[in-house]
CSV table of C-alpha atoms in Angstrom, one decimal:
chain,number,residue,atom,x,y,z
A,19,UNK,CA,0.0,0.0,0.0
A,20,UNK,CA,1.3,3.6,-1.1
A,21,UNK,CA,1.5,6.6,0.8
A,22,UNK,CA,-2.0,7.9,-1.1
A,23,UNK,CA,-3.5,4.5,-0.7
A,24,UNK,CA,-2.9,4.1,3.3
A,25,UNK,CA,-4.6,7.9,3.2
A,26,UNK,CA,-7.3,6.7,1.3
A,27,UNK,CA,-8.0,4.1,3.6
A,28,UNK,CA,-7.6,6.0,6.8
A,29,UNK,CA,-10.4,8.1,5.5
A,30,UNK,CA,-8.5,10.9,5.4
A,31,UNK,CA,-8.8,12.3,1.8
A,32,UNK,CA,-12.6,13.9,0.7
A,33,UNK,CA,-11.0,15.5,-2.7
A,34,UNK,CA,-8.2,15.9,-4.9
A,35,UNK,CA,-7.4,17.3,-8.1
A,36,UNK,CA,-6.2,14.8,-10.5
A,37,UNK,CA,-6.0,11.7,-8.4
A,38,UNK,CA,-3.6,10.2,-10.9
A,39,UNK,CA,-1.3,12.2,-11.6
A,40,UNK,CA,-1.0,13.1,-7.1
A,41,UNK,CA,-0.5,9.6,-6.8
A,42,UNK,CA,1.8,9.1,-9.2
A,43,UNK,CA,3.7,12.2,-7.9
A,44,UNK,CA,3.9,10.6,-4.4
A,45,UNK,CA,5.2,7.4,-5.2
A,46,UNK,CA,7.9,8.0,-7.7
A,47,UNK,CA,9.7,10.8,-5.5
A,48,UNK,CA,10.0,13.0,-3.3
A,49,UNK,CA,6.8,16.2,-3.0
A,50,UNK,CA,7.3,19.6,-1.2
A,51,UNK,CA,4.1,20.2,0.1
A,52,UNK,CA,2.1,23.0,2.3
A,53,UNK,CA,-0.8,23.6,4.6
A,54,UNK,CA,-1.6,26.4,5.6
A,55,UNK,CA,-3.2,27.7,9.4
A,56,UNK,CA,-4.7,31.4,9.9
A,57,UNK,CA,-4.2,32.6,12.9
A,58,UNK,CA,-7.6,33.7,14.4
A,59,UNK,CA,-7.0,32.5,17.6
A,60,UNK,CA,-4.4,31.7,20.1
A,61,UNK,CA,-4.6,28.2,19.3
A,62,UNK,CA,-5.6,25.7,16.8
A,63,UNK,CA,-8.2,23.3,17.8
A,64,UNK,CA,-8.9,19.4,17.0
A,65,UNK,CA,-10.4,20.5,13.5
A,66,UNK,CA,-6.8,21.8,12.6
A,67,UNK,CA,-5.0,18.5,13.5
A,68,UNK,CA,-6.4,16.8,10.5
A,69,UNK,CA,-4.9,18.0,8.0
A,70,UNK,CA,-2.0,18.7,10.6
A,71,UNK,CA,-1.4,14.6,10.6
A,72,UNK,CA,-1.9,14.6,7.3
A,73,UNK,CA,1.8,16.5,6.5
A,74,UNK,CA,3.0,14.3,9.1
A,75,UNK,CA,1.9,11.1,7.4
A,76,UNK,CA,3.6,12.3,4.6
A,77,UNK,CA,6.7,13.6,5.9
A,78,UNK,CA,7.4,10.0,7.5
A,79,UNK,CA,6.9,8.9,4.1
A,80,UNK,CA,9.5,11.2,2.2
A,81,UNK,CA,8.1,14.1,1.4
A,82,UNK,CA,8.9,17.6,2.4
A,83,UNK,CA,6.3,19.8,4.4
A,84,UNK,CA,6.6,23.8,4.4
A,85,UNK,CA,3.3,24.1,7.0
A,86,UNK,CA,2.5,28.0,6.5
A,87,UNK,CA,0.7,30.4,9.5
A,88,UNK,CA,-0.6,33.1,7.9
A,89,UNK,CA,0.4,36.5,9.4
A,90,UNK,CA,-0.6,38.7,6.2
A,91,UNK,CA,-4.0,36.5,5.6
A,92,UNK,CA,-4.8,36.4,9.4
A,93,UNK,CA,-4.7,40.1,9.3
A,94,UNK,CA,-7.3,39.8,6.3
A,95,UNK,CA,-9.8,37.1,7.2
A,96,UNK,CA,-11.1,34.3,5.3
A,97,UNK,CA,-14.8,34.4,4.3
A,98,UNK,CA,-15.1,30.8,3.8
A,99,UNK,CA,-18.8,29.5,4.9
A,100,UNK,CA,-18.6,31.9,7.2
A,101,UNK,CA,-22.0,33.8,7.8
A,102,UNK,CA,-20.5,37.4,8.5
A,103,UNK,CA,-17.7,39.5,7.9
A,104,UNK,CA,-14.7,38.2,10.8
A,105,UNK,CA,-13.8,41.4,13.3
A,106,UNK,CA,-10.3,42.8,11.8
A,107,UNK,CA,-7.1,41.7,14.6
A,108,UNK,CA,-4.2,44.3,15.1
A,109,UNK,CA,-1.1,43.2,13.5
A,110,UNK,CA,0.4,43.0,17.4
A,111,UNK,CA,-2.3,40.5,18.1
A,112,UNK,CA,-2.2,37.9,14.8
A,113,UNK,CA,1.7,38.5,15.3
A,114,UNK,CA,1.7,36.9,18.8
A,115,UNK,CA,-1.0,34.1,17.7
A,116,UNK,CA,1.1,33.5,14.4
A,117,UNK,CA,4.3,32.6,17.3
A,118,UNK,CA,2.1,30.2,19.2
A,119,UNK,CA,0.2,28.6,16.5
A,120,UNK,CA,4.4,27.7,15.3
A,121,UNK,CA,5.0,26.2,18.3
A,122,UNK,CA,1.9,24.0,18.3
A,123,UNK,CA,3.2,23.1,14.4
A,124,UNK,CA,6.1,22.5,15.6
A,125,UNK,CA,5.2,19.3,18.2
A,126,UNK,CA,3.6,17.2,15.4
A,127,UNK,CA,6.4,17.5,12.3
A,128,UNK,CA,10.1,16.9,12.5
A,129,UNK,CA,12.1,20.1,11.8
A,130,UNK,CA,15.7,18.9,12.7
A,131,UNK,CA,16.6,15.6,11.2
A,132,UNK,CA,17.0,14.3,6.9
A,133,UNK,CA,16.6,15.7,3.9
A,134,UNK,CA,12.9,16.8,3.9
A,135,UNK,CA,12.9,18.2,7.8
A,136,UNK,CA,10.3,20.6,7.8
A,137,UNK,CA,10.6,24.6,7.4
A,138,UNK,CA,8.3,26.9,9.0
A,139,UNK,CA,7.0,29.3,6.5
A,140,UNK,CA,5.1,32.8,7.2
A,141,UNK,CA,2.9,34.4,4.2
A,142,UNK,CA,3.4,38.0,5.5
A,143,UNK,CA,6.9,37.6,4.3
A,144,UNK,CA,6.6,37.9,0.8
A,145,UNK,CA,3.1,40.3,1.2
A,146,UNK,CA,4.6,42.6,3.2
A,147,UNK,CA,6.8,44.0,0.3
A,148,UNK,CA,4.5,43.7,-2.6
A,149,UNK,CA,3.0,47.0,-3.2
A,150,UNK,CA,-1.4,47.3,-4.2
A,151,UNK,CA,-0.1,48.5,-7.6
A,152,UNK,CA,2.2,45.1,-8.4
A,153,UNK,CA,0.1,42.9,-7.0
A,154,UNK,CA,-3.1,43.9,-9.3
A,155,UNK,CA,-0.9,43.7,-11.9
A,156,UNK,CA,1.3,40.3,-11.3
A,157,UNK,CA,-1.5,38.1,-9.8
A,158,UNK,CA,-4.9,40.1,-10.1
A,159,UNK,CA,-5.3,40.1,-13.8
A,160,UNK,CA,-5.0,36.3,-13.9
A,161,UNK,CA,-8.5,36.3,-12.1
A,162,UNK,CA,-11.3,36.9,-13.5
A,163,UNK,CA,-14.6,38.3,-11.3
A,164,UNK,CA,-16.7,35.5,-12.9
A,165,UNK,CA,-14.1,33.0,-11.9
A,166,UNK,CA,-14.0,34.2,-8.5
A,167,UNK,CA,-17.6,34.9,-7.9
A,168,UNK,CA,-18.0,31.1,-8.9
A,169,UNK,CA,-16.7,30.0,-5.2
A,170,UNK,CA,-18.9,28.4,-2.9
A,171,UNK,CA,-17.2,30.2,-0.2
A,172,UNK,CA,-18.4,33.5,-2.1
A,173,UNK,CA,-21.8,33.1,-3.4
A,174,UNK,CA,-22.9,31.6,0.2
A,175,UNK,CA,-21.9,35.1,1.0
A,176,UNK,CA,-23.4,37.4,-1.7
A,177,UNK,CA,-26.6,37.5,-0.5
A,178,UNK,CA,-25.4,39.0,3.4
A,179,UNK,CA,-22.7,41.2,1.6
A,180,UNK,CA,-19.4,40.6,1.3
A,181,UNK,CA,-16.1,43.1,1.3
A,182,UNK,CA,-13.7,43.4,-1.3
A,183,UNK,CA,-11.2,43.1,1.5
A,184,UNK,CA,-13.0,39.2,2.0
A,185,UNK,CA,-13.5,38.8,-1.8
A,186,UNK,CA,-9.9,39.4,-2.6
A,187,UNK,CA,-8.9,36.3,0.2
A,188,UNK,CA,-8.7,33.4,-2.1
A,189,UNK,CA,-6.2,35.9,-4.9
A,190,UNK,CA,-3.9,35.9,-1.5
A,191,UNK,CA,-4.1,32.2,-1.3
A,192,UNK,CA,-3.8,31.1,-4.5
A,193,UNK,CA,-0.3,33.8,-4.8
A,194,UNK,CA,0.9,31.4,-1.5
A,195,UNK,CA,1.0,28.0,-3.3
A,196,UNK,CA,2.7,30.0,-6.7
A,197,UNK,CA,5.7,31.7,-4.1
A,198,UNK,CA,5.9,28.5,-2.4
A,199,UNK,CA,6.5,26.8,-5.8
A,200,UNK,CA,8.6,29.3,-6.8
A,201,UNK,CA,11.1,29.1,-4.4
A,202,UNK,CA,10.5,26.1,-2.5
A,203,UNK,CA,9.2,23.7,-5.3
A,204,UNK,CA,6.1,23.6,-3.7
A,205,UNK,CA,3.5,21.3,-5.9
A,206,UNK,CA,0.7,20.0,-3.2
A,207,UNK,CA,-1.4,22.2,-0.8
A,208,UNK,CA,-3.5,20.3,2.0
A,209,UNK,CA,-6.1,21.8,3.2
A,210,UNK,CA,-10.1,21.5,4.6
A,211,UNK,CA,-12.8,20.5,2.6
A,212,UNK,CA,-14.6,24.2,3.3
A,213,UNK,CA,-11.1,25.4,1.5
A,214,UNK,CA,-10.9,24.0,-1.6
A,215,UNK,CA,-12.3,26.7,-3.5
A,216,UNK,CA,-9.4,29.1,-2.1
A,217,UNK,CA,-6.5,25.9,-2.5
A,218,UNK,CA,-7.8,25.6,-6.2
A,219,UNK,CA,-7.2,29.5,-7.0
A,220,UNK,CA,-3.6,28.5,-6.5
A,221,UNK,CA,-3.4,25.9,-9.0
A,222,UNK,CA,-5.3,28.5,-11.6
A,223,UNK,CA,-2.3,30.7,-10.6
A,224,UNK,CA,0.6,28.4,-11.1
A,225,UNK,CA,-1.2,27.2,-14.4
A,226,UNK,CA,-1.8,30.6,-15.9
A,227,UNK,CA,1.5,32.5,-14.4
A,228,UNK,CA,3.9,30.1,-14.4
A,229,UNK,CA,2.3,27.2,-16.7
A,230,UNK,CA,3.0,24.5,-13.8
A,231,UNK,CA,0.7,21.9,-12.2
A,232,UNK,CA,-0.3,21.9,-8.9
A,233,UNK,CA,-2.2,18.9,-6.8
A,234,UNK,CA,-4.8,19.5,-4.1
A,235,UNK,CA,-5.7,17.2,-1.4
A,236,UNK,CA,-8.7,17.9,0.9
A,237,UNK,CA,-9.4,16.3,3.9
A,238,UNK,CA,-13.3,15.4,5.2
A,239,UNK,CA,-15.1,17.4,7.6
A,240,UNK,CA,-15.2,15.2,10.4
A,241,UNK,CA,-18.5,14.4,12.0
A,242,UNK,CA,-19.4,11.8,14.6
A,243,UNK,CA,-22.1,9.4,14.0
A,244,UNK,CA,-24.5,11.4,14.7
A,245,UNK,CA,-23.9,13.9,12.0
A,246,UNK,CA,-22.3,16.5,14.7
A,247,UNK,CA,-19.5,18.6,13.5
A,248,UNK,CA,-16.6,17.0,15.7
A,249,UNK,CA,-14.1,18.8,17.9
A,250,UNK,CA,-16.4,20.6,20.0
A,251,UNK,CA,-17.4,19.7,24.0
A,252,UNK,CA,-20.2,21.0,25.6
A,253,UNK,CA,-20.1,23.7,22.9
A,254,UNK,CA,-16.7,24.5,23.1
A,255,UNK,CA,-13.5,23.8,20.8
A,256,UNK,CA,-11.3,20.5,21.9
A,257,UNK,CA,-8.0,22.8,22.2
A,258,UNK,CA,-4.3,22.2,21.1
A,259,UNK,CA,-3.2,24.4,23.6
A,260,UNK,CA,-3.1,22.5,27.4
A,261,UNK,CA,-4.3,26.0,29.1
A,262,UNK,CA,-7.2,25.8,27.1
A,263,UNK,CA,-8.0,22.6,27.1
A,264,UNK,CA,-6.5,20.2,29.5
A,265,UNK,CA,-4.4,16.6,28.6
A,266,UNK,CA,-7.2,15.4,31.2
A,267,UNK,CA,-10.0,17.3,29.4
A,268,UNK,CA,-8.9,16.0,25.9
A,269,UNK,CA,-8.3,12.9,27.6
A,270,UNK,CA,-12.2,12.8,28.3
A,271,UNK,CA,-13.3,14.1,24.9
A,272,UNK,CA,-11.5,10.5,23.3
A,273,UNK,CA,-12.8,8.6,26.2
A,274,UNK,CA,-16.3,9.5,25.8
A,275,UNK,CA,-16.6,8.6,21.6
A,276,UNK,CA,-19.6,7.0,20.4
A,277,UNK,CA,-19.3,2.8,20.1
A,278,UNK,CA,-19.9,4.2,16.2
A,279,UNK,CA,-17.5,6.0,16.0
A,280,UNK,CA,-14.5,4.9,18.0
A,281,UNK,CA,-12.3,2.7,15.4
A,282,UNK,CA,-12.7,4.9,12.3
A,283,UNK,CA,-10.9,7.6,14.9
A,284,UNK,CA,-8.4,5.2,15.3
A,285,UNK,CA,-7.6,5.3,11.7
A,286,UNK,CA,-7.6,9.1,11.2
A,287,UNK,CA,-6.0,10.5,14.7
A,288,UNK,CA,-3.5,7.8,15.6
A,289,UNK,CA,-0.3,6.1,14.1
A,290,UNK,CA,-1.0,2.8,14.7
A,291,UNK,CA,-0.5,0.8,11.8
A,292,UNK,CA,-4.3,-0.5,10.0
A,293,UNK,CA,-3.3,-3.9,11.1
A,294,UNK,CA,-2.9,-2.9,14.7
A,295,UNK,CA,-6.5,-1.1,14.4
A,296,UNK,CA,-8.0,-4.2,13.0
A,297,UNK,CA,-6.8,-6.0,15.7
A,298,UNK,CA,-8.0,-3.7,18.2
A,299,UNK,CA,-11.2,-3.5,16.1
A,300,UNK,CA,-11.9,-7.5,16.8
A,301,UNK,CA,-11.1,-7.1,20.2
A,302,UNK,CA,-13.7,-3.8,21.0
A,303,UNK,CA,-16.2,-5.7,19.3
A,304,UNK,CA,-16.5,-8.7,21.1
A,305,UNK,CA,-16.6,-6.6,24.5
A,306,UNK,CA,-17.7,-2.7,23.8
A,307,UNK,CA,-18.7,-1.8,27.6
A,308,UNK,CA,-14.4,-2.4,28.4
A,309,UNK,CA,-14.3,0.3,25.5
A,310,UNK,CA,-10.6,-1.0,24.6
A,311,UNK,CA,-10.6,1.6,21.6
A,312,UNK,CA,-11.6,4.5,23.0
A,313,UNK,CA,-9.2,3.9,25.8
A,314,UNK,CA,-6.3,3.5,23.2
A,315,UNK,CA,-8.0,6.1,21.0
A,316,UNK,CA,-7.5,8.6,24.2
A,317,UNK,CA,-3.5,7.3,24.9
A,318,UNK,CA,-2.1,7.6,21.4
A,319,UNK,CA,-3.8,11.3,20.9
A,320,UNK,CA,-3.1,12.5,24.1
A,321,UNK,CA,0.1,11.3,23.9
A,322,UNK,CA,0.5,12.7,20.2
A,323,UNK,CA,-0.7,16.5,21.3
A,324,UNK,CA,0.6,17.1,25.0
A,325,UNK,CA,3.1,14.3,25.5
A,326,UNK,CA,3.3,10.6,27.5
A,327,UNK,CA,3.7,12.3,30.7
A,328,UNK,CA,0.9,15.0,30.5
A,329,UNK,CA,-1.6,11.0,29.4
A,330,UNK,CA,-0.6,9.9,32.8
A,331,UNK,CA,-1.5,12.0,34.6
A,332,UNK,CA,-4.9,12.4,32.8
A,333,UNK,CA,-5.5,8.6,33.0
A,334,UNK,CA,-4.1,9.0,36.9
A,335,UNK,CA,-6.8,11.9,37.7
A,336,UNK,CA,-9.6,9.5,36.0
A,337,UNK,CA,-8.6,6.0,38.0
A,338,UNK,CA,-8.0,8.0,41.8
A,339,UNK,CA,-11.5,10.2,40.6
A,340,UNK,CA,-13.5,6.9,39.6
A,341,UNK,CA,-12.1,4.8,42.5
A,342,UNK,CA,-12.6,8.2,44.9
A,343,UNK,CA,-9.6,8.4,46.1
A,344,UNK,CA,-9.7,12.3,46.1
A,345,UNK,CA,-6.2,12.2,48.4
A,346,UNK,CA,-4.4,10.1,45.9
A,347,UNK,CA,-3.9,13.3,43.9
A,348,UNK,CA,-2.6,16.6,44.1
A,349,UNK,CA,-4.7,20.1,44.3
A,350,UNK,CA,-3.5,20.7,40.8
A,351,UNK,CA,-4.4,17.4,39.5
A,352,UNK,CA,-7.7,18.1,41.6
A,353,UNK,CA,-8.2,21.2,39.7
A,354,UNK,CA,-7.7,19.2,36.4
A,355,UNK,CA,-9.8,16.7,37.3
A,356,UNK,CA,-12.8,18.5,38.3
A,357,UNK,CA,-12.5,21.9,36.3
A,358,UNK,CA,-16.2,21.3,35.0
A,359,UNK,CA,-18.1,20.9,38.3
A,360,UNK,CA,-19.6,23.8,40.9
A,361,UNK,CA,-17.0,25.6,43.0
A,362,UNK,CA,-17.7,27.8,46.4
A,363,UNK,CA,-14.9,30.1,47.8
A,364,UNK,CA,-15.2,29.8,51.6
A,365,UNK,CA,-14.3,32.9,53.3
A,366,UNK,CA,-11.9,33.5,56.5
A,367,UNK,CA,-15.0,34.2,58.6
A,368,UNK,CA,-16.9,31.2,58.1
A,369,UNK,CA,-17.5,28.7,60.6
A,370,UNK,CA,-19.6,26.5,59.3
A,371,UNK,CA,-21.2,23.1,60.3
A,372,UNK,CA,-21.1,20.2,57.7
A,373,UNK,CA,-24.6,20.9,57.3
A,374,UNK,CA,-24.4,24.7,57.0
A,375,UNK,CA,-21.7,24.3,54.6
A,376,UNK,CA,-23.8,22.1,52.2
A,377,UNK,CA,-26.7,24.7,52.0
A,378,UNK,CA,-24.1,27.9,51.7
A,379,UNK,CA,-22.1,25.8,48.7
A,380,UNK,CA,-25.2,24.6,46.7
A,381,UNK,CA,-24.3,21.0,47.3
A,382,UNK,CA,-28.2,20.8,48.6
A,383,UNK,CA,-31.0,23.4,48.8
A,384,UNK,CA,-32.1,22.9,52.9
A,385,UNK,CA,-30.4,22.1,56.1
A,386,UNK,CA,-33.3,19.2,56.3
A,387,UNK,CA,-31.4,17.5,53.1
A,388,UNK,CA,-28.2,18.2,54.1
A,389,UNK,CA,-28.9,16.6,57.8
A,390,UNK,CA,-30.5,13.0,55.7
A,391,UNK,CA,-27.5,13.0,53.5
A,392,UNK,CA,-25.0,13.5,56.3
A,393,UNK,CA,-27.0,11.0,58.5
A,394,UNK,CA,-27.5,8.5,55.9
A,395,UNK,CA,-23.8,8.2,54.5
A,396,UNK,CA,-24.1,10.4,51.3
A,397,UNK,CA,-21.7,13.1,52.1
A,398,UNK,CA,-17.6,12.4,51.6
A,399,UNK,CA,-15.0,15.3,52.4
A,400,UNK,CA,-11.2,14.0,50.4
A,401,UNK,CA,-13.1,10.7,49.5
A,402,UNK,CA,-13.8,9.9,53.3
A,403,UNK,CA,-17.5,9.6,55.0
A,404,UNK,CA,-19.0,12.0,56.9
A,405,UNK,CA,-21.8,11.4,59.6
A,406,UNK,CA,-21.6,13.6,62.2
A,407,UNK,CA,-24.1,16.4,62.3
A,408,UNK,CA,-21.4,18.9,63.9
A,409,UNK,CA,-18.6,18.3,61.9
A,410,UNK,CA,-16.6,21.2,60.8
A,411,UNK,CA,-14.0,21.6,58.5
A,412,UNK,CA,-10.2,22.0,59.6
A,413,UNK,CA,-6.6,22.8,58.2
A,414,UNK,CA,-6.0,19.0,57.5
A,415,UNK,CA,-9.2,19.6,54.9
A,416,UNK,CA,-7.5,21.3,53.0
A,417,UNK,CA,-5.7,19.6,50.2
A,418,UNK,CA,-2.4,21.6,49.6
A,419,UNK,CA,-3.8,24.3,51.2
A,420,UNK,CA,-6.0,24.8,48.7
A,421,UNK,CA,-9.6,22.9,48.2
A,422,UNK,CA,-11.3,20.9,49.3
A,423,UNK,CA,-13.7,17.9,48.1
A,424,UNK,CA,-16.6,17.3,48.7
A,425,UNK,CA,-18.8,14.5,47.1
A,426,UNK,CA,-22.6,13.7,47.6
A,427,UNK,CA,-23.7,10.3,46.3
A,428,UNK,CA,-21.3,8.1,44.3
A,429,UNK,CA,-21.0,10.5,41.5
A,430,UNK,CA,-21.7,14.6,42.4
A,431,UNK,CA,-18.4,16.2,43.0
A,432,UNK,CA,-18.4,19.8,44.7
A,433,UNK,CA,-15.1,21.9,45.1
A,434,UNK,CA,-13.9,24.5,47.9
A,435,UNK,CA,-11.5,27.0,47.7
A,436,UNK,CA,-10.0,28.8,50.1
């Protein structure tokens, strides 16, 4: 199996230009290629690591990857399916997410070692010296208004309104994949599926400016089983960036995949070799509730993104949390652990009874529940069962000086601060 094959087969490709010809291309020698990342936040998110393992598949198999964050197109904004124009950034702000969004790049593709180590590219470097004036005249006039208003990303726009700053976004595109290939030999982009009419604007360009050809691979839009856009919890982007998300939040995200949906993650997120999934695959199937995949599913990206150490401490967090043994881990780890649940600051002053305390954090709504759930054995402070009526907390509460646990019931978690 080729390099575009085992792609193929990871489910990884939705589109290409002339399949062919790419795979041809691939398998006789060696391919510079790019992808490109817009920095429009401080972090890329799951959606990004796609196409970001992508370059990485193809990098271990030869080929040489120029990944791109756009500092000059950042600054511009892409109207693709989007629904309204994006806010303008200052140039101080995409600047510092342009540095971060490196370093994430950085992690996933080997820029030290061989012939086809990887080189960080920026596409303000070459826009910041063209003037309006040459760049209507060098790449404009090999557009034509027809040709651009043909995009799916624009006509899904027309209708709303869209600015010539937007509408010019897929000319600054296409001009990356020609200067790439001009001095970097640059003849594949990888990109989304939302952005292939902006990836295909740069093969136009290298056809009609330099009469070269230039290959396009897309990769899927990746839903869950249910048809849900993936990469989002609770609402929120899955994060590259541990502050955002943490390894024990991402951790959860993989834990939690639908039975559906588990091994055809394995194929597009992880290294493992297809025969190692299919045997994995056999395994899950003939006993789903021990959810073998989505437990090696959650190792090999978590591992992948944050590094070994940062998956055991997640997986530590979820055993001493399951089991609840709340002083088996740390007030960081605690904070990890239970980022998502309700929190009360206990102030200086207080001097509370177990039962007082329950109301005043939320943990019930009366004194006459709090005094059942006490009496009857619900209530744990650090893991450990409290029963007395009078109990008040004390400085050996206090996990690193910081919090405290309290849990009602096998599963409700509760934290204090102090």
């Amino acid at each position: 199996m080729n390099i575009f094959e085992e792609l193929k087969a990871r489910g990884l490709v939705f589109q290409t230009t002339d399949e062919e010809a790419l795979e041809k291309a691939l398998t006789e020698g060696s391919v510079a290629y790019y992808s490109g990342y817009d920095p429009t936040a401080d972090s890329l998110h799951l959606g990004h690591l796609v196409p970001i393992l992508v370059c990485r598949h193809l990098q271990l198999a030869g080929h040489k990857p120029f990944p791109l964050v756009g500092g000059a197109t950042g600054l511009i904004g892409d109207p693709s399916f989007k629904d309204a124009e994006r806010s303008l950034q200052t140039k101080e702000t995409v600047d510092g997410w342009v540095e971060k969004i490196q370093g994430q790049l950085s992690r996933f593709l080997d820029f030290e070692n061989g012939e086809n180590k990887a080189v960080m590219t920026n596409n303000y470097d070459w826009f910041a010296s063209i003037s309006f004036i040459d760049f209507l005249r060098d790449v404009g006039k090999y557009f034509t208004v027809n040709y651009m208003m043909s995009k799916e990303s624009v006509k899904k726009r027309i209708e709303t309104g869209i600015s010539y700053t937007e509408f010019a976004y897929q000319i600054m595109q296409g001009y990356d994949f020609y200067e790439l290939n001009r001095a970097h030999n640059v003849t594949l982009q990888i990109g989304g599926s939302d952005q292939w009419g902006n990836m295909t604007a740069g093969t136009e360009l290298l056809r009609r400016k330099a009469d070269k050809t230039g290959h396009v691979i897309t990769v899927p839009l990746i839903t869950d089983s249910s048809g849900k856009k993936f990469g989002k919890s609770e609402g929120n982007a899955v994060w590259l960036d541990a502050s955002k998300t943490s390894p024990y939040e991402m951790y959860q995200f993989w834990l939690n995949v639908m039975d559906e949906d588990a091994v055809r993650f394995l194929k597009i997120f992880t290294f493992l070799t297809l025969e190692e999934i299919e045997d994995i695959r056999v395994q899950f199937e003939a006993a789903p509730h021990e959810r073998l995949a989505q437990k090696i599913l959650a190792k090999e990206v978590v591992s992948l993104v944050h590094g070994e150490d940062a998956y055991n401490q997640a997986l530590k967090i979820t055993e001493q949390l399951f089991a609840g043994n709340i002083k088996g881990l740390s007030a960081e780890e605690l904070k990890a652990g239970l980022s998502n649940v309700p929190n009360y600051a206990v102030q200086a002053k207080d001097d509370l009874t177990i039962v007082e305390l329950l109301v005043a954090a939320g943990v019930v709504t009366s004194k006459r529940q709090a005094r059942e759930d006490v009496q009857n054995g619900a209530i744990y402070i650090n893991g450990d069962r409290v029963q007395d009526l009078d109990y008040t907390l004390s400085d050996k509460d206090k996990i690193d000086n910081e919090l405290t646990v309290i849990r009602r019931g096998k599963k409700k978690y509760f934290v204090l601060t102090f």
